[in-house]
Amino acid sequence: MDTLKNLLVPGSNALQDTLKLVVIGGAVETARRSAYTGWNTFVDSFFLTATFMQDDYPYDWVMHWLSKQPAWSRAREFEITTRNADSSRASVKTPTDQELEEDEEFGLADDDERLVHGRRKRKVALTPSADTTHNIYYRGHWLRITRASPRDHSGRGELKISVVARNNAIIKKLVLQAKHEYEQDMEHRGMSSGGWRWNGARQKRPMSSIILEPGVKDMLLTDAKDFLRSEEWYAERGIPFRRGYLLHGVPGSGKTSLIHALAGELGLDIYVVSLNMKGMSDNTLANLMGRIPQRCILLLEDLDAAFTRGTSRDTKSTGAPTAKTAAETKADDPNTLSLSGLLNSLDGVAAAEGRILFATTNHIERLDPALSRPGRMDVWVDFKNASRWQAEEIFKNFFPCKRPEDEPKPEDAETEAKPENKRRCRDTRALVPRLDAEEIAELAKRFAQHIPEDEMSVASLQGYLLKNKTRPRECVDEVADWIIKERDTKARLKREKEEKERLEKEEAEEKEKKEKEEKEKKEKEEKREKRKKEKEEKLEKERKLKQEEAKNARRQSRTSSVTPSTSASTTGTTNSAATTDSETSDDESDAATTKTDTTKSAETQTTEASGTKWVNVKSPSNGVAPTTGILEAIADLKI
């Protein structure tokens, strides 16, 4: 308590010392911060800093380039994660990525041993941690790279690269190199939400691995390169800067493989659109087309299948589906894409320019002529089954000739002989026997002689060669038996298909017959009910008409009856009473008359008074008064 009082007493030494400490401490902290800010400003004046946002393409380019740098993989701070190409566009597998596999520790190299419960084991990757700085040497400059994690709910991270340089030329070179290395057959797929999903990167496929008829590959490659260089030529002539290729033919003939090889050769991304995708509509397709960059390949796979499964179209155009098929499709599939919507997306006012369009189909006869006309599909290429020349070239591609550098070195043989390396050194290339050029040519010729012309697809030949990739001689010896088995399999599948179609046809006919019988039965029942109702209405109408006729007849009979004068005095009172009773009982007489009219259609009953006796007189149904003879007979009876 005394110490506190001493501090608060004015003029005390303790208070002065405290104030001095506060002032000196504040001055030191201010000087430190000023020096730190000044130093950073001085250093930053020599640095160029480029920022790349995660939702932009340059971010993917640079991340792909960084993943191939050894210094990036040697980071002291890293994250352990499982790679998934679908979850991130920047997750590109490269040979320099550090991966943890059980093979490295236990020496498992066989494909069968890499499977767990029938599935390939997931690899664990090591990537540098976020919010850390890494230094990479590039073209005489040290790059300071910082990858920042997302700061808000948008999920967008960023990448910053700083370099000591006078201008931004080094940054431009880095971005261009990263873009060039990134554009090695990248593939994107459209989503029903109207956006693009990165589907992974594939290894660049050499054009030499595509075996087509002579001249086809060169023609397509030359035409595509010429198109990409002709933007100004198109603009000067007012022609839309677009190019379309239609690849049609039998399945398994190499259409999609050729597109991937061309994309790798031209360095373009591939954007794949599935027209029969669930939820595809005109607006979705328009949104997808609006987000396509200029230099890319747009791939429409199986164009014919889209129009037979999920795409609605005008029934006036050729090849329109039946009303039943359209109704079933509309009920079962929410796909509402129309032919006009597809055409507008391809070459409408808002269609993207600068892209190369590839469309594939197995049945060109099913396409609407509006789709395949020039201007939309400029170049048509027909793909057929493999010829003997193609079979020979495919065999040579699978089994290359022996080269001098393929000879095993003594140190390599000693390394492979070690027990701990036997399992790890099982490489398919090491198991393939290296044959000289003459033997390979002879085997390829023999192989091609057994292949029937234009009967086997390229995919089936590749499948057979893959099964025998380490047995070139046995592959040739067994190809004849394989051809027989393939023919038997095709014949069996054809019979099964025909039987299935026959059963489906019979079932459809039986269903149609049953529906027809039910329809006829229903129509007959409706007609029977209609006739019955009409008959009842007719009888009701006749009954009412007879009632009216009977009433009119009674009235006329009463007014036209003649009473003799001799009996007037004796019967006057009786006639008057009868008349009164007759008039007051009209309703009862009507009911009795109706009952009588149903049995006697042409006559009605009336009653005439004669003294104390009553005589029944028949009168015509038309209400005509009795004749004179009848009246005289009545008078005689009265007498």
XYZ file of C-alpha atoms in Angstrom, residues 73 94-101 124-127:
13
model
C 8.995 -31.279 -53.767
C 4.021 -35.638 -62.411
C 7.095 -37.842 -62.075
C 8.589 -35.533 -59.430
C 5.665 -35.690 -57.024
C 6.589 -37.349 -53.748
C 4.270 -40.244 -53.086
C 4.084 -42.737 -50.268
C 3.447 -46.242 -51.542
C -0.543 -40.495 -50.523
C 1.098 -37.333 -51.867
C 3.339 -34.763 -50.168
C 2.625 -31.138 -51.136
